[in-house]
Short mmCIF file of C-alpha atoms in Angstrom, two decimals:
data_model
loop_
_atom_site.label_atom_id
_atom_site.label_comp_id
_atom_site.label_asym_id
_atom_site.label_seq_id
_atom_site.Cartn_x
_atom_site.Cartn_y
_atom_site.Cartn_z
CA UNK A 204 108.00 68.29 109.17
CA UNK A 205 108.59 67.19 112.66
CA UNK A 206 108.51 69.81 115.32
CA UNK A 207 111.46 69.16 117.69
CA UNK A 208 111.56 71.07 121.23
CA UNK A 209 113.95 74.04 121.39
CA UNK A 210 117.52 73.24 123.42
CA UNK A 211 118.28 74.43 126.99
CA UNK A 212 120.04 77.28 125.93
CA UNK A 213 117.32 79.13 123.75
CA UNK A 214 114.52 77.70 125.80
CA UNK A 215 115.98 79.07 129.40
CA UNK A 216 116.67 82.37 127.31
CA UNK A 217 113.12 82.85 125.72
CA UNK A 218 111.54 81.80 129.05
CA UNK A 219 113.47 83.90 130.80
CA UNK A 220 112.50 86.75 129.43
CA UNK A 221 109.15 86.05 129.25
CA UNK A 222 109.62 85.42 133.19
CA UNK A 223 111.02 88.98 133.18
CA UNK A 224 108.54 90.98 131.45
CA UNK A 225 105.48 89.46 133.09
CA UNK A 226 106.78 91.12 136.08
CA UNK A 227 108.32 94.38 134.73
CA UNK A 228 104.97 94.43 133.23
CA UNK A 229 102.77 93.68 135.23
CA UNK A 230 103.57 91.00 137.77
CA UNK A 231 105.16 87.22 138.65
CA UNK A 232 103.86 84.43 136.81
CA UNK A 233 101.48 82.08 138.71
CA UNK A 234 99.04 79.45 138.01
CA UNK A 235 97.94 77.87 140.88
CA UNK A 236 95.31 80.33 142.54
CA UNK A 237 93.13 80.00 139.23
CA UNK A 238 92.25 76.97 140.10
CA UNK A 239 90.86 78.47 143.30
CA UNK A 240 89.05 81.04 141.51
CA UNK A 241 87.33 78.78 138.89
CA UNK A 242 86.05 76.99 141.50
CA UNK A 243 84.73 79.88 143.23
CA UNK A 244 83.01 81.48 140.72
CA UNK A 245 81.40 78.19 139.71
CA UNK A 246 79.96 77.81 143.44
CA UNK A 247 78.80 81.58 143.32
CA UNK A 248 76.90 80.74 140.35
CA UNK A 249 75.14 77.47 142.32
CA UNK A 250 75.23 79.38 145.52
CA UNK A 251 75.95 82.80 146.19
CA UNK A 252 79.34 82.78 147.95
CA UNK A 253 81.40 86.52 147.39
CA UNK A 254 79.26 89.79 148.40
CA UNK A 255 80.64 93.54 148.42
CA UNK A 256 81.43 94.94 151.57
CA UNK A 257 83.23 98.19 153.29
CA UNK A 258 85.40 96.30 155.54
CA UNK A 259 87.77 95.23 153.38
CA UNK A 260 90.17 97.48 151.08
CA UNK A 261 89.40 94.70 148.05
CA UNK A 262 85.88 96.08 148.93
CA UNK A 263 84.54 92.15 148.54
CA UNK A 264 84.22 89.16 150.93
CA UNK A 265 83.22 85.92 150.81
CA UNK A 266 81.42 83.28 153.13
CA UNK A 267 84.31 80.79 152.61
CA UNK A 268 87.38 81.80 154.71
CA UNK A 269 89.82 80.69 152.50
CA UNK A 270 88.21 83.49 149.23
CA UNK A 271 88.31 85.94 151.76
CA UNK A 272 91.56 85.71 152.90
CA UNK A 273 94.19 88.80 152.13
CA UNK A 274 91.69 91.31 152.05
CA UNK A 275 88.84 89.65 150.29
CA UNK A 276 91.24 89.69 147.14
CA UNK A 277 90.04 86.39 145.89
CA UNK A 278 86.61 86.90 146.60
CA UNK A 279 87.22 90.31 144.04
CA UNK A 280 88.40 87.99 141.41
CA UNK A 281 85.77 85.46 141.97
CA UNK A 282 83.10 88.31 141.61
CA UNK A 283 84.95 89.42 138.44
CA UNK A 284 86.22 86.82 136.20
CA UNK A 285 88.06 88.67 133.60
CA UNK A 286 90.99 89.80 136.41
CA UNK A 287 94.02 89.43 135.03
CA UNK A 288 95.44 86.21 136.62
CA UNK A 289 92.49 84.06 135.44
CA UNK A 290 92.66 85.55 131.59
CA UNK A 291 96.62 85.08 131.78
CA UNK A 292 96.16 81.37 132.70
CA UNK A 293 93.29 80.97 130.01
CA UNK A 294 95.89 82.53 127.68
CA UNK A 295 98.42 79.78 128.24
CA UNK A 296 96.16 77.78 126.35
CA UNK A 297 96.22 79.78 123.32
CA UNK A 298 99.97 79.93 123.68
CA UNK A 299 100.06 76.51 123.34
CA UNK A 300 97.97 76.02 120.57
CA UNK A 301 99.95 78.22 118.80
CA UNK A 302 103.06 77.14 119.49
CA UNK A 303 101.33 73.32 118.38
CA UNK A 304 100.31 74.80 114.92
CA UNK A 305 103.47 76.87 114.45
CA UNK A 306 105.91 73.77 113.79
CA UNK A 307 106.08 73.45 117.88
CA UNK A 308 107.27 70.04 119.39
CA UNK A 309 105.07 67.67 118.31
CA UNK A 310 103.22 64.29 119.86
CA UNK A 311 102.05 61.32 118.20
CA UNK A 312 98.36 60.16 117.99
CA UNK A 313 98.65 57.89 121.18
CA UNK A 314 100.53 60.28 123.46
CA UNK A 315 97.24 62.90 122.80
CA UNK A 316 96.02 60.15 125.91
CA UNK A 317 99.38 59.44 127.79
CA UNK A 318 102.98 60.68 127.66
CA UNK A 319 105.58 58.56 126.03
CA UNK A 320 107.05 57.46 129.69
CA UNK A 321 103.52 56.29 130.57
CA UNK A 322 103.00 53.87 127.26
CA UNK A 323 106.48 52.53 127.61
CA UNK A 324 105.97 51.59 131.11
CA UNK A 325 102.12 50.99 130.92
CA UNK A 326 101.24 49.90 127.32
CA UNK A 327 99.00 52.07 124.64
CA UNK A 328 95.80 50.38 126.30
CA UNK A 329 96.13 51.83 129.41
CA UNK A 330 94.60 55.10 128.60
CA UNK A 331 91.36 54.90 131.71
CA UNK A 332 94.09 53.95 134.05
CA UNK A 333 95.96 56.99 132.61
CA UNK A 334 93.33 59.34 133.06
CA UNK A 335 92.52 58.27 136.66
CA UNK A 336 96.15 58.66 137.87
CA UNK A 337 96.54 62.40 135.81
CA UNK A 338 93.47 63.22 138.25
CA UNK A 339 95.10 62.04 141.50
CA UNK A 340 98.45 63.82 140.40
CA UNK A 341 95.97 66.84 139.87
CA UNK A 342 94.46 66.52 142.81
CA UNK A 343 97.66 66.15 144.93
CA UNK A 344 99.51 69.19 142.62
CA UNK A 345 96.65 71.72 143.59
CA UNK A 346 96.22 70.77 147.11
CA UNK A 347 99.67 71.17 147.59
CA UNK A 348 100.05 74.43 145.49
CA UNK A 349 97.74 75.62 147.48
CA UNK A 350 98.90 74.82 151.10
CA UNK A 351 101.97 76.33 149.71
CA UNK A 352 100.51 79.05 148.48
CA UNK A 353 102.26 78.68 144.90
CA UNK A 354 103.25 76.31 142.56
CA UNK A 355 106.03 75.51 140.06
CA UNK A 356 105.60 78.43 138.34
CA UNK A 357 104.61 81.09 141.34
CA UNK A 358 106.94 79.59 144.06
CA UNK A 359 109.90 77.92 142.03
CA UNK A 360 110.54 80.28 138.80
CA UNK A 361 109.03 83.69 140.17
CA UNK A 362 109.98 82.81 143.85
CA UNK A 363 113.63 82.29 142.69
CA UNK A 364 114.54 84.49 140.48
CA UNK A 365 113.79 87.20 142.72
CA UNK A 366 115.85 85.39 145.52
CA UNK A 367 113.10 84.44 147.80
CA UNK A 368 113.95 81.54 150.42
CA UNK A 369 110.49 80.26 150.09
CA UNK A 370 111.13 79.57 146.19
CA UNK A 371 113.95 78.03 147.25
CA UNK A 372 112.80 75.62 150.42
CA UNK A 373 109.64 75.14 148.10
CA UNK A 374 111.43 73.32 145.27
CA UNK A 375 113.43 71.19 147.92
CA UNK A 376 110.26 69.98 149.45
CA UNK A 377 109.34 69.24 145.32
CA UNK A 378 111.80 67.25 144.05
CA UNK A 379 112.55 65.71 147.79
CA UNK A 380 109.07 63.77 147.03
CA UNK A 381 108.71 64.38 143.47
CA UNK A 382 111.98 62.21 142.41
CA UNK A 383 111.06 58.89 144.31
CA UNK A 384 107.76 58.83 143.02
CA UNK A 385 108.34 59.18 139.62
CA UNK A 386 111.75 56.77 139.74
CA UNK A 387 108.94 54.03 141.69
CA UNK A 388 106.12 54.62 139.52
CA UNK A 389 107.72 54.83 136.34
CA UNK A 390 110.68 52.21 137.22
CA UNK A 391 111.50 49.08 134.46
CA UNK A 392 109.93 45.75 135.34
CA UNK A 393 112.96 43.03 135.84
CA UNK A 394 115.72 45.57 136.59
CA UNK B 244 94.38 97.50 129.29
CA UNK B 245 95.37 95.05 131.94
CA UNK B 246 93.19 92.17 130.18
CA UNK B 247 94.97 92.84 127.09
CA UNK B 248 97.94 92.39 129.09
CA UNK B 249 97.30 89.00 130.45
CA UNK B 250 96.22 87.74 127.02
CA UNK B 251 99.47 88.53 125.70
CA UNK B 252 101.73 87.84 128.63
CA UNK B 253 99.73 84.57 129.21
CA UNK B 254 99.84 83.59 125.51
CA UNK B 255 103.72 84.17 125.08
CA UNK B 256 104.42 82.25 128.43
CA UNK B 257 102.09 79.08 127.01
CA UNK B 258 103.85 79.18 123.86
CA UNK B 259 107.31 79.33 126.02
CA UNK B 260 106.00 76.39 128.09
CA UNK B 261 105.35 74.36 125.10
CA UNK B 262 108.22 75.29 122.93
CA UNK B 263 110.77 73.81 125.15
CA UNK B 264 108.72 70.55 125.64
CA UNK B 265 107.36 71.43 129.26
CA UNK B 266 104.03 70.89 128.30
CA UNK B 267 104.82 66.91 127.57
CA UNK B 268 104.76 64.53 130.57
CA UNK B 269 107.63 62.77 129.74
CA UNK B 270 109.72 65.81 129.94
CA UNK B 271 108.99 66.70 133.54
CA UNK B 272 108.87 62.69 134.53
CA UNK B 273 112.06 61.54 132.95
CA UNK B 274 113.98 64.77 134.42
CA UNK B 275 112.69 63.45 138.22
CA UNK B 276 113.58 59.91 137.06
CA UNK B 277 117.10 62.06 136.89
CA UNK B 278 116.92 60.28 132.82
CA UNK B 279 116.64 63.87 130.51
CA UNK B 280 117.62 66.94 132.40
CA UNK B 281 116.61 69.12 129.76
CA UNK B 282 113.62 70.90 131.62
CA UNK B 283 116.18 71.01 134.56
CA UNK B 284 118.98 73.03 132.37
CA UNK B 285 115.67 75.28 130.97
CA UNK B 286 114.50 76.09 134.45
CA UNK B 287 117.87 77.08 135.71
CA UNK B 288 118.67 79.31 132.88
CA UNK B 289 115.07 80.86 132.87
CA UNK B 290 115.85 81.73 136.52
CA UNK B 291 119.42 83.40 136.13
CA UNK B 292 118.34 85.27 133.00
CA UNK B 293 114.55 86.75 134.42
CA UNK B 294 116.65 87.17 137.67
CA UNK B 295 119.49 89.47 136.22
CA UNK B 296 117.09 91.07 133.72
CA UNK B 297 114.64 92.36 136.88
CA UNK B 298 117.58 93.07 139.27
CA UNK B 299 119.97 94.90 136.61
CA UNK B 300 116.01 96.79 135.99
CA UNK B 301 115.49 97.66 139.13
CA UNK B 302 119.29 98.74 139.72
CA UNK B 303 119.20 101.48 136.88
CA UNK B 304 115.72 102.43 138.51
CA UNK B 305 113.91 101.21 135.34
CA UNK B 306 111.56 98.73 137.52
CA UNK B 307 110.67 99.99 141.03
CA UNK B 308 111.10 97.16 143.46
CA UNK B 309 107.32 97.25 144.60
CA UNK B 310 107.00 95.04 141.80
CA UNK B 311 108.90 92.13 143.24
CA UNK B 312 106.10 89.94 144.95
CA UNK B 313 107.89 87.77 147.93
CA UNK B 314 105.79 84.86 149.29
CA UNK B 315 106.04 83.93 152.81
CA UNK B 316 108.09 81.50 154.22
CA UNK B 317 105.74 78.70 155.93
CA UNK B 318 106.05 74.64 157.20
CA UNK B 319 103.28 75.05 154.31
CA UNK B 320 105.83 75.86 152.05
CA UNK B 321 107.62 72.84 152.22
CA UNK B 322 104.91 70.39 152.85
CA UNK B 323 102.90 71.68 150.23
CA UNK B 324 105.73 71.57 147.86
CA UNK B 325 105.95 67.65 149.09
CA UNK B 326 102.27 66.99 148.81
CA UNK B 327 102.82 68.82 145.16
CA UNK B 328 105.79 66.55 144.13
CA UNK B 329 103.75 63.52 144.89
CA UNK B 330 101.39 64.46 142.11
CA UNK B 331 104.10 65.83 139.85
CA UNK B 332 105.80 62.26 140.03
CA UNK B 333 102.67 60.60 138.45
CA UNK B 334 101.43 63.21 136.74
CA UNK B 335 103.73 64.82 134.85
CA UNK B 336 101.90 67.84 134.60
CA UNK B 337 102.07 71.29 136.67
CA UNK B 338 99.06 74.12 136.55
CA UNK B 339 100.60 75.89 134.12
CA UNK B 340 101.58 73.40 131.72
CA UNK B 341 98.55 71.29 132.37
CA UNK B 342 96.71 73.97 130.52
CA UNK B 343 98.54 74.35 127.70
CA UNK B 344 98.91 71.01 127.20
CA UNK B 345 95.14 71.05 126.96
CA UNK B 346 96.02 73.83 124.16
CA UNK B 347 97.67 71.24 122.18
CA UNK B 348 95.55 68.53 122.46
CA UNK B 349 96.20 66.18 125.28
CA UNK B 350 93.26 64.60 126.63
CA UNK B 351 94.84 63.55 129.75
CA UNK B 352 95.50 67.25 131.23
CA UNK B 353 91.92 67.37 130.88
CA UNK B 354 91.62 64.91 133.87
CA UNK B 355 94.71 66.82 135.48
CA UNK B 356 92.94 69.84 135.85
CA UNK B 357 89.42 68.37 136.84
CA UNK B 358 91.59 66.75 139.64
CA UNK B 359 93.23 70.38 140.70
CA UNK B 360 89.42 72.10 140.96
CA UNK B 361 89.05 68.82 143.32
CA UNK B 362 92.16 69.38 145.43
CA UNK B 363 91.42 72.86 145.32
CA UNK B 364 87.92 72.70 146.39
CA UNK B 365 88.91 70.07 149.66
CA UNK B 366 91.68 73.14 150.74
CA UNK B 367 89.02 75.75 150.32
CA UNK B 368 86.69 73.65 152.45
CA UNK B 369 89.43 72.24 155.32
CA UNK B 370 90.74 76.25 155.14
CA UNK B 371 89.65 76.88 158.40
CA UNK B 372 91.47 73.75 160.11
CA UNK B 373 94.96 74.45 158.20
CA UNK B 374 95.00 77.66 159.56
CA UNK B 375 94.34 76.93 162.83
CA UNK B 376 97.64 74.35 162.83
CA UNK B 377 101.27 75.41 162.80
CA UNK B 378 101.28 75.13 159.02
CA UNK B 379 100.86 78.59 157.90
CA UNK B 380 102.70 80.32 160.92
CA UNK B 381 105.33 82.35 159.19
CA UNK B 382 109.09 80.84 159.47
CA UNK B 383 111.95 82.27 158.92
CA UNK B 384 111.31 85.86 159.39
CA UNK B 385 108.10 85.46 157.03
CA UNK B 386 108.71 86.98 153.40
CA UNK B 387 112.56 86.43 153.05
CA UNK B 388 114.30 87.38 150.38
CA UNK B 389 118.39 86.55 149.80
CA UNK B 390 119.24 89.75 147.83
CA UNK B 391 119.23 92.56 149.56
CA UNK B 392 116.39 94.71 147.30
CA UNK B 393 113.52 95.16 150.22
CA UNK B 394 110.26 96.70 149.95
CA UNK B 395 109.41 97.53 153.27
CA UNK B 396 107.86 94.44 154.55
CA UNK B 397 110.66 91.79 153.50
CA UNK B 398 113.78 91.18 155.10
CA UNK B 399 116.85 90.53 153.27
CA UNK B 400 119.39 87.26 153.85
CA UNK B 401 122.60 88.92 152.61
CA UNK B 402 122.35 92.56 153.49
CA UNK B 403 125.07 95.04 153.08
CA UNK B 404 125.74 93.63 149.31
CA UNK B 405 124.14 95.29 146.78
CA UNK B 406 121.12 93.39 145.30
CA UNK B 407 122.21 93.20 142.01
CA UNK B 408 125.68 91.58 142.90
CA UNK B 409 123.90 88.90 145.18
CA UNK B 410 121.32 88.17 142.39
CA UNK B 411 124.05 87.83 139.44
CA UNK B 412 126.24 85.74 141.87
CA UNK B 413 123.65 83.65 142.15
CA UNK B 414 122.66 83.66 138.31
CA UNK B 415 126.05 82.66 137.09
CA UNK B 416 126.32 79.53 139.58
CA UNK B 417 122.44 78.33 137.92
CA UNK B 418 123.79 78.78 134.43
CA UNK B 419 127.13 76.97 135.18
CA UNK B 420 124.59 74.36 136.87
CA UNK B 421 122.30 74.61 133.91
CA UNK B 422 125.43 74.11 131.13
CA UNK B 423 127.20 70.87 133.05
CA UNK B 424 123.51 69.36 133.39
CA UNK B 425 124.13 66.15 130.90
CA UNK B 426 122.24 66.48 127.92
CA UNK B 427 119.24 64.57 126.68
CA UNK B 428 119.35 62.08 123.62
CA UNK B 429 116.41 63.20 121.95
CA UNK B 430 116.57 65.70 119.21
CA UNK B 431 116.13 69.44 119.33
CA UNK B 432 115.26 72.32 117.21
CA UNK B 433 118.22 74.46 117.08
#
């Protein structure tokens, strides 16, 4: 049986409230920061980085500016991995595999190396060139997350649906560079 | 308790992400190539309905608004979310769905998110020098927030209205955006 993706209507519903409770519960979504964090605690394992101290109210610090920003807070989740931001993006994974085994939307063999877009544009032996530009894209996604100080999730969803103007001048500056790109990169030969 | 928490919350927002097909490129690529607005008519709705659910919440006093978490208005703001679009273009892939996209399988969001420790390792390092630059000067009046629900620190766009009114005036315009939206070819559950 062919998992098919759920329509707008029960998608935006079920994400919705899944939007909702994370921060009735506990707080916004975000996924960004993580990314941060991982590599933080994998330099504190090379070199130590994050050290407790009384002069902040996180009672940690670090010797890179940007983990001890706000308090030291990200040099306390560097120093203790199982906070909850870093387990609840872990969990996404799980949430996916789930949803993969539980007649989710499914893919084909080929687009387990490249999206559908990519091999009509590109071809299905394109899949090094595929991985190379994924890691750019990472590359510029996180940089910019991070300059922004949230991403799709953190600044567009949980930024605007609690009315916040940054959610809102944060997905204009998005899709303002985000649409070109992808009608350039991914536009028809011939047409 | 609160790892149990994230586990839970985390696992029911990856299985959201993937159920409604964000976790595949195409999805988030053809809606910027303006082709399948699906994921556009998904995000919309999932705004207006978390946003009414947390404002009606906090309106009966079932939420406190100290839960709200505002992020400050920056030039970083919009420049990051330009620098982030570039990458979203190719890519196809955001944090979030990058990782459950690993979840299900696809070997390219492994090289997504070895990129994102990359980009996210050059901003720790250059830290110092964007915050010495006009980037992360707040703008705006700093954390701004359009309904008027403020926890101390924020300051609110349309004052005098109550929050909830702003917030559902503002829901109902996303979900008549989200219904007009023209919909996709391919074939859906449901």
């Amino acid at each position: 049986m062919q998992g098919k993706r759920l329509n707008w209507l029960y998608g935006g519903v079920l994400v919705g409230i899944i939007l909702a409770l994370a921060i009735f519960i506990v707080k916004p979504v975000g996924g960004s920061t993580q990314f941060s964090i991982v590599n933080g605690i994998i330099w504190d394992s090379v070199v130590s980085i994050v050290s407790e101290t009384n002069s902040t109210t996180s009672g940690y610090t670090s010797d890179n500016s940007y983990l001890a920003k706000n308090n030291g807070s990200y040099a306390k989740a560097v120093a203790n991995p199982m906070s909850y931001g870093l387990v609840f993006v872990l969990s996404i994974f799980i949430g996916g595999f789930i949803s993969q085994i539980t007649k989710g939307p499914s893919r084909s063999r080929d687009e387990g190396n490249a999206p559908t877009v990519w091999l009509n544009k590109f071809g299905n032996t394109s899949t090094f060139k595929r991985y190379i530009v994924t890691f750019i894209g990472g590359f510029f996604v996180i940089f910019g997350a991070r300059l922004a100080s949230g991403c799709t999730s953190g600044h567009m969803m949980s930024g605007m649906m609690q009315t916040s103007v940054s959610g809102y001048l944060f997905a204009f500056g998005v899709f303002v560079t985000g649409i070109p790109i992808a009608l350039l990169f991914y536009a028809k030969k011939g047409k | 308790m609160t790892v149990l928490l994230a586990i839970l919350l985390g696992t029911a927002f990856g299985f959201g992400i993937h159920r409604v097909g964000a976790s595949n490129p195409s999805g988030i690529i053809n809606m910027l190539r303006l082709k399948d607005m699906h994921l556009m008519r998904v995000i919309f709705l999932a705004i207006a309905v978390s946003s009414t659910l947390i404002f009606l919440a906090m309106t009966l006093g079932i939420m406190d608004a100290s839960q709200l978490s505002v992020k400050s208005m920056t030039w970083g703001v919009i420049v990051g979310g330009m620098v982030l679009g570039i990458g979203w273009g190719i890519g196809g892939y955001c944090p979030c769905t990058s990782i459950c996209a690993l979840g299900e399988g696809r070997k390219d969001a492994i090289f997504f998110v070895l990129g994102g420790l990359g980009g996210a390792l050059l901003y720790m390092l250059i830290f110092d020098y964007i915050s010495g630059t006009f980037l992360l000067d707040p703008l705006l009046g700093g954390k701004a927030i359009l309904a008027d629900m403020t926890p101390s620190n924020e300051v609110a766009i349309v004052s005098g209205v109550p929050a909830l009114a702003t917030a559902l005036v503002i829901a109902v315009i996303f979900t008549t955006i989200a219904y007009f939206l023209p919909t996709s070819s391919e074939p859906e559950a449901l």
